[in-house]
Coordinates of C-alpha atoms and ligand atoms in Angstrom, one line a residue:
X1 CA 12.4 49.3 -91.6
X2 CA 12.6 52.6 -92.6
X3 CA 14.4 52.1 -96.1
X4 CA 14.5 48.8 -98.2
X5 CA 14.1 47.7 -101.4
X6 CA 14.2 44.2 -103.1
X7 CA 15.0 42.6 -105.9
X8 CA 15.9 45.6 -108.0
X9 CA 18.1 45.3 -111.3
X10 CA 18.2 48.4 -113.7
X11 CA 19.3 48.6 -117.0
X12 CA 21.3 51.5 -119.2
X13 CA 20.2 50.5 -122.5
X14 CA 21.4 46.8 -123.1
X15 CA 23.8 47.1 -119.9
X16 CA 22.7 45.5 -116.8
X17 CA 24.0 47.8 -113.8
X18 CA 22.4 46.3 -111.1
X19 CA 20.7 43.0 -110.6
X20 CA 18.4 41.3 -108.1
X21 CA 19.7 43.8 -105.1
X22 CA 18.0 43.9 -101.9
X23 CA 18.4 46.2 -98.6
X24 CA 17.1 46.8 -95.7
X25 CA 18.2 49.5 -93.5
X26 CA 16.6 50.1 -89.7
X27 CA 16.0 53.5 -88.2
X28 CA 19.3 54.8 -87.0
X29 CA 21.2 52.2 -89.1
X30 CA 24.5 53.8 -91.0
X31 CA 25.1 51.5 -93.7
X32 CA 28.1 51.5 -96.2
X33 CA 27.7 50.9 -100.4
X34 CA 30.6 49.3 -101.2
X35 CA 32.8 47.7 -104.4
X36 CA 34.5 48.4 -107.4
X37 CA 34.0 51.2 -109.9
X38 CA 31.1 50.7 -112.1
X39 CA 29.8 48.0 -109.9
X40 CA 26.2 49.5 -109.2
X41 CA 26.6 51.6 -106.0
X42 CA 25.1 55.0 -107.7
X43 CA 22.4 52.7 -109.5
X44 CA 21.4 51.2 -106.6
X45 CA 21.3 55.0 -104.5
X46 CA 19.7 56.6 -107.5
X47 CA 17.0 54.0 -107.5
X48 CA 16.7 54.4 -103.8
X49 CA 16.0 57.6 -103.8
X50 CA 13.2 57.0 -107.0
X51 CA 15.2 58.8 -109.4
X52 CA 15.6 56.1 -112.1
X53 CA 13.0 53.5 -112.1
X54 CA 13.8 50.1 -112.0
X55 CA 13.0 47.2 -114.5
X56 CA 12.0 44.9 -111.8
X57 CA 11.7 45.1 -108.1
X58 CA 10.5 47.8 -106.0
X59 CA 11.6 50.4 -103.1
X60 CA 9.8 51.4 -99.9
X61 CA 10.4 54.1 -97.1
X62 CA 8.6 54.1 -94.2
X63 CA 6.6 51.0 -95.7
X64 CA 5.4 52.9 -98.9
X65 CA 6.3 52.1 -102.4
X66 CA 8.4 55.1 -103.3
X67 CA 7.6 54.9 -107.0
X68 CA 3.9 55.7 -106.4
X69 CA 5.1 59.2 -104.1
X70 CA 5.6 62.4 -105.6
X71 CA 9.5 64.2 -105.1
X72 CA 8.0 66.4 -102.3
X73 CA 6.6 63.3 -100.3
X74 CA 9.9 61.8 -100.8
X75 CA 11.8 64.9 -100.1
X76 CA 10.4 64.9 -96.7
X77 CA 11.6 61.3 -95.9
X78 CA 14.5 61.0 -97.7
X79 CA 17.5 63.4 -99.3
X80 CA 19.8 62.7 -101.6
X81 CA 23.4 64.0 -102.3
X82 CA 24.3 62.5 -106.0
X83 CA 28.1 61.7 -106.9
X84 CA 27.9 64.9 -109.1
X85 CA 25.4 66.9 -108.0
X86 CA 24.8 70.1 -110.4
X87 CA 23.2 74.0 -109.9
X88 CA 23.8 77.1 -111.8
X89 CA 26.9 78.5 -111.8
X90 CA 25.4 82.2 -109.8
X91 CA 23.8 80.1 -107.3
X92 CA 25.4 81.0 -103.6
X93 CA 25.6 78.4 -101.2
X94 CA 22.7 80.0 -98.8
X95 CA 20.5 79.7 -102.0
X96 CA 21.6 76.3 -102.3
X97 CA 21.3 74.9 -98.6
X98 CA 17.8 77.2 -98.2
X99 CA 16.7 75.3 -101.8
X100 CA 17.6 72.2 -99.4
X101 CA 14.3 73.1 -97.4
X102 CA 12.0 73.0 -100.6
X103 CA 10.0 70.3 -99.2
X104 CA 9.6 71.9 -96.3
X105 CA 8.6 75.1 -97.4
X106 CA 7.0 75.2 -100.7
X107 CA 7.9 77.5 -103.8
X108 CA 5.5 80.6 -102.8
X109 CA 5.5 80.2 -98.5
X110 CA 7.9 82.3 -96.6
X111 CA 10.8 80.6 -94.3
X112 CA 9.5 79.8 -90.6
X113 CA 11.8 80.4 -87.8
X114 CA 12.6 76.6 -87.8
X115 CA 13.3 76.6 -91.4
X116 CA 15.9 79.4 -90.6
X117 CA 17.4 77.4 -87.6
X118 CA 17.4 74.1 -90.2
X119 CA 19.5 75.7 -92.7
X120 CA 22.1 78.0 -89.8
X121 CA 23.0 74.2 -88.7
X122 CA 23.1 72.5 -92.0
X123 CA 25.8 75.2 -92.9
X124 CA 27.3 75.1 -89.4
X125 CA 27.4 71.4 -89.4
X126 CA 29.6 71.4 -92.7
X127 CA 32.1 74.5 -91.4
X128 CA 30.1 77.3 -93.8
X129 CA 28.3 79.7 -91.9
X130 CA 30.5 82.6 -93.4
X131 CA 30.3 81.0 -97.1
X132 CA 26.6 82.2 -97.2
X133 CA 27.3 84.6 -99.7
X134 CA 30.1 83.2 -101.8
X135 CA 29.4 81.9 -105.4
X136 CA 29.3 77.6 -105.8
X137 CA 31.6 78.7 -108.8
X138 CA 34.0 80.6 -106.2
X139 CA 34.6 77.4 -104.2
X140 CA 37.6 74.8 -104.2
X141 CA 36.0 71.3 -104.8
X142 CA 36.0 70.4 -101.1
X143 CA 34.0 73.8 -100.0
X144 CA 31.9 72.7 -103.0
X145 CA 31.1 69.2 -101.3
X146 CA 30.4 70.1 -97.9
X147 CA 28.1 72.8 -99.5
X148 CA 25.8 70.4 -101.0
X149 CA 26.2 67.8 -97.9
X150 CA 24.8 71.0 -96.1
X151 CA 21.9 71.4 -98.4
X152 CA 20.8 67.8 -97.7
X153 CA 21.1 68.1 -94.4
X154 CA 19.3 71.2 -94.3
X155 CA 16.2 68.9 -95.2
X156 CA 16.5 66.8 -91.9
X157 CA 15.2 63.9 -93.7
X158 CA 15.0 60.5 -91.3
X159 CA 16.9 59.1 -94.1
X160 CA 19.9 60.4 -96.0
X161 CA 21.5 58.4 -99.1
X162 CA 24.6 59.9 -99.5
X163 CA 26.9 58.8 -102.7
X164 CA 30.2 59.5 -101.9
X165 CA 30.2 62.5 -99.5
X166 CA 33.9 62.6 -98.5
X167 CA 35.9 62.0 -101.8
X168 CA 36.8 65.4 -102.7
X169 CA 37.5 66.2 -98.7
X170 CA 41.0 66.7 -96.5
X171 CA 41.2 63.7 -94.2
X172 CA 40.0 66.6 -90.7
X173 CA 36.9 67.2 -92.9
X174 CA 36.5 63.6 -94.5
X175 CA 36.7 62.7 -90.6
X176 CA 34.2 65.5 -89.8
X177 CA 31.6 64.5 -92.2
X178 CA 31.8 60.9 -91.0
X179 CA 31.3 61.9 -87.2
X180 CA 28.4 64.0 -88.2
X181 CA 27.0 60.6 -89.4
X182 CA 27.6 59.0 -86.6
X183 CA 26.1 61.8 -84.1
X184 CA 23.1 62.1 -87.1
X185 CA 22.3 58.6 -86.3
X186 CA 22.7 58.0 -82.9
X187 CA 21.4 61.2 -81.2
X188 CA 18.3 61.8 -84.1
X189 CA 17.8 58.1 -85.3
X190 CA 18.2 58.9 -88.9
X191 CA 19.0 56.0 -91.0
X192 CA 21.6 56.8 -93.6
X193 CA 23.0 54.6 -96.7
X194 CA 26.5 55.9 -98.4
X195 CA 28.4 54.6 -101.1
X196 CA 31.9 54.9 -99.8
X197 CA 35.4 54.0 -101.3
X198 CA 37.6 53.8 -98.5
X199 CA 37.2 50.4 -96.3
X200 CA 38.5 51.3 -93.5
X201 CA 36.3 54.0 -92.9
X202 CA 33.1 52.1 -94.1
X203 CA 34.3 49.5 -91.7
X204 CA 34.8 51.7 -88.3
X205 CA 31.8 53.9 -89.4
X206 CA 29.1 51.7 -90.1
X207 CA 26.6 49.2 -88.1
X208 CA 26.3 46.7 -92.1
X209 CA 28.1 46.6 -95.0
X210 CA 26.3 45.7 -98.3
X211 CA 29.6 44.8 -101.2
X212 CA 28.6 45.3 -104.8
X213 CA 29.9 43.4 -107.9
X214 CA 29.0 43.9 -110.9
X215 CA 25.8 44.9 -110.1
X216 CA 25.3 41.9 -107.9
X217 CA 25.0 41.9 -103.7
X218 CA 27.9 39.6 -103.0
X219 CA 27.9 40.7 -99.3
X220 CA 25.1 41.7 -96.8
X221 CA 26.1 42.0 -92.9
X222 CA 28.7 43.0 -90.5
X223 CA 32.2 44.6 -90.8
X224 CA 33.5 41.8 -88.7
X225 CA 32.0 39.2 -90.8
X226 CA 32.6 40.1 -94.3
X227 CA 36.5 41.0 -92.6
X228 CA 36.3 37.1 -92.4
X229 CA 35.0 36.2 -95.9
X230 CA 38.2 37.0 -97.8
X231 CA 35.9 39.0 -100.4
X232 CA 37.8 42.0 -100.5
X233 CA 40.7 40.6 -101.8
X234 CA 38.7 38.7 -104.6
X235 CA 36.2 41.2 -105.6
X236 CA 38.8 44.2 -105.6
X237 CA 42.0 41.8 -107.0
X238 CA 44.1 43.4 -104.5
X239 CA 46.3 41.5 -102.0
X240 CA 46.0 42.4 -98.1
X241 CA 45.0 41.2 -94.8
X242 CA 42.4 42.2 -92.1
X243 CA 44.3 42.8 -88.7
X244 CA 42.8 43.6 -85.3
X245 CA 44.3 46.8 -84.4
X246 CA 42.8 47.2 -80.8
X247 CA 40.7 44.6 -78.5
X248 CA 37.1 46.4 -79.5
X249 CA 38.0 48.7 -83.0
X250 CA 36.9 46.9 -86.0
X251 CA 39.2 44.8 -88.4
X252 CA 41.5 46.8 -90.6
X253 CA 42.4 46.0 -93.7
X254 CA 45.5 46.2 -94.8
X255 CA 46.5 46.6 -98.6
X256 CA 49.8 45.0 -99.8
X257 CA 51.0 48.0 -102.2
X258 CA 53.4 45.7 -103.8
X259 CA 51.2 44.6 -106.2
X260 CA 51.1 48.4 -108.1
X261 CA 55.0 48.6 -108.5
X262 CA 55.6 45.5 -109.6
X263 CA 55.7 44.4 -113.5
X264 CA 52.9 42.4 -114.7
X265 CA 53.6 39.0 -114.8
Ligands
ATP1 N1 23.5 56.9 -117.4 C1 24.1 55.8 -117.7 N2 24.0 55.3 -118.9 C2 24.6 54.1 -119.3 N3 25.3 53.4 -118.4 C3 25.5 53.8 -117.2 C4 24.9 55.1 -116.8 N4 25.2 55.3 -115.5 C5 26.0 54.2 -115.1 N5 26.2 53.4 -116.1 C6 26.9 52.1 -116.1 O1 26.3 51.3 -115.1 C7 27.3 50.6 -114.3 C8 27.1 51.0 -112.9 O2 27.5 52.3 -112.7 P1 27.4 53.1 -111.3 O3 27.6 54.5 -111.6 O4 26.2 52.7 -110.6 O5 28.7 52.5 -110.6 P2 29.4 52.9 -109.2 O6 29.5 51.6 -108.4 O7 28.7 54.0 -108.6 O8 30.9 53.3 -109.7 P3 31.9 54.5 -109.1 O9 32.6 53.8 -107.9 O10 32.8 54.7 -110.3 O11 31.1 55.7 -108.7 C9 28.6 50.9 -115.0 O12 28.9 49.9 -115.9 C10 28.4 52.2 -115.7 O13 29.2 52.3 -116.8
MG2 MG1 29.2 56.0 -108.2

């Protein structure tokens, strides 16, 4: 395994956020976070990636406890792209996406040719090879995005957490983004865990699901299997069916918007 944790629960002062919540994600594995706002998903990534540390349980990558490495060792396995990442507001995004290569490099060591080539396809990858020079503060909120999903890939961790990545992206680049995920873990074997909102995406896009509620696994395994659990409907109190689009494409589930324009009852 290349990323898992078990039993992990963290706590916000007296509020549980996430309780008892084991992974375990293969090399090359794409895995989707899913469930309801507030249900743990950013918890459970932030812990991942040994940001907060948890009351109980523990995290490994590559078979090491990630609360006993430092955030270069880590770095170099694993990068991160938060919900709401933050810089400074003069930062450009080269600074940003070359920052990206910190574990890499090291504060006072110059940038090798490889470094260079790391961070020209991190910013092709995302579509901003002539936003080098712009200002974060200068970019719409999708530019902003891919920016910093081009400063994690820039670290060409084997493992990329991701919280999010596509939410603030028009559907050609939220579609773009999720075939660079695919390609990432195909053709390089890197294993990557995202906290997504829209199913149908998680579903065609990823290998396992794991569904979160509040702060509790209720679902570990297949798109095709949790399709036949009736979960969705229950943990996200909407009404809708899975239906098989085509032969070999993955279920689809469709939402019943009836239930948002009609009065409560
Ligand atoms: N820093 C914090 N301090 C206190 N409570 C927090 C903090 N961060 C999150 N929480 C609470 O912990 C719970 C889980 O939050 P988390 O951010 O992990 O949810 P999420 O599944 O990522 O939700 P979303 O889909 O809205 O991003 C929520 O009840 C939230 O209010
Ligand atoms: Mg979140």
């Amino acid at each position: 395994m290349s990323l898992s944790c078990s039993g992990l629960s963290v706590t916000y002062g007296a509020r549980k956020a996430l309780t008892n919540f084991n992974l375990a994600v293969a090399p090359g594995e794409v895995r989707a976070l899913i469930g309801p706002n507030g249900s743990g998903k950013s918890t459970a990534l932030q812990a991942l990636a040994g940001l907060i540390r948890p009351d109980e349980g523990r995290a490994d990558i590559d078979g090491a406890p990630i609360a006993v490495m430092s955030r270069r060792d880590i770095a170099r396995r694993l990068a991160f792209l938060p919900q709401q990442p933050s810089a400074p507001d003069e930062m450009t995004v080269g600074q940003l996406v070359r920052q990206g290569r910190f574990a890499h490099v090291g504060l006072f060591r110059s940038y090798r040719p490889e470094d260079e080539a790391a961070i020209a396809w991190a910013l092709e990858s995302t579509g901003l090879s002539d936003f080098a020079e712009r200002g974060l503060n200068e970019l719409s909120g999708g530019e902003r995005q891919r920016a910093w999903i081009s400063a994690a890939l820039a670290q060409e961790a084997q493992t990329l957490l991701l919280d999010e990545p596509t939410s603030f992206l028009d559907i050609g680049y939220q579609i773009e983004v999720l075939d660079l995920v695919h390609r990432l873990s195909r053709d390089r074997g890197v294993s990557i865990v995202m906290a997504i909102h829209d199913l149908n995406q998680a579903m065609s896009i990823c290998d396992r699901i794991s569904l979160l509620n509040h702060g509790m696994l209720a679902f570990d395994g297949e798109p095709r299997d949790l399709a036949a659990t009736g979960l969705i409907e229950e943990v996200f109190r909407v009404k809708g069916q899975f239906v098989q689009i085509a032969p070999h494409a993955p279920p689809h589930f469709d939402v019943e918007l009836a239930r948002w324009t009609s009065p409560p009852s």
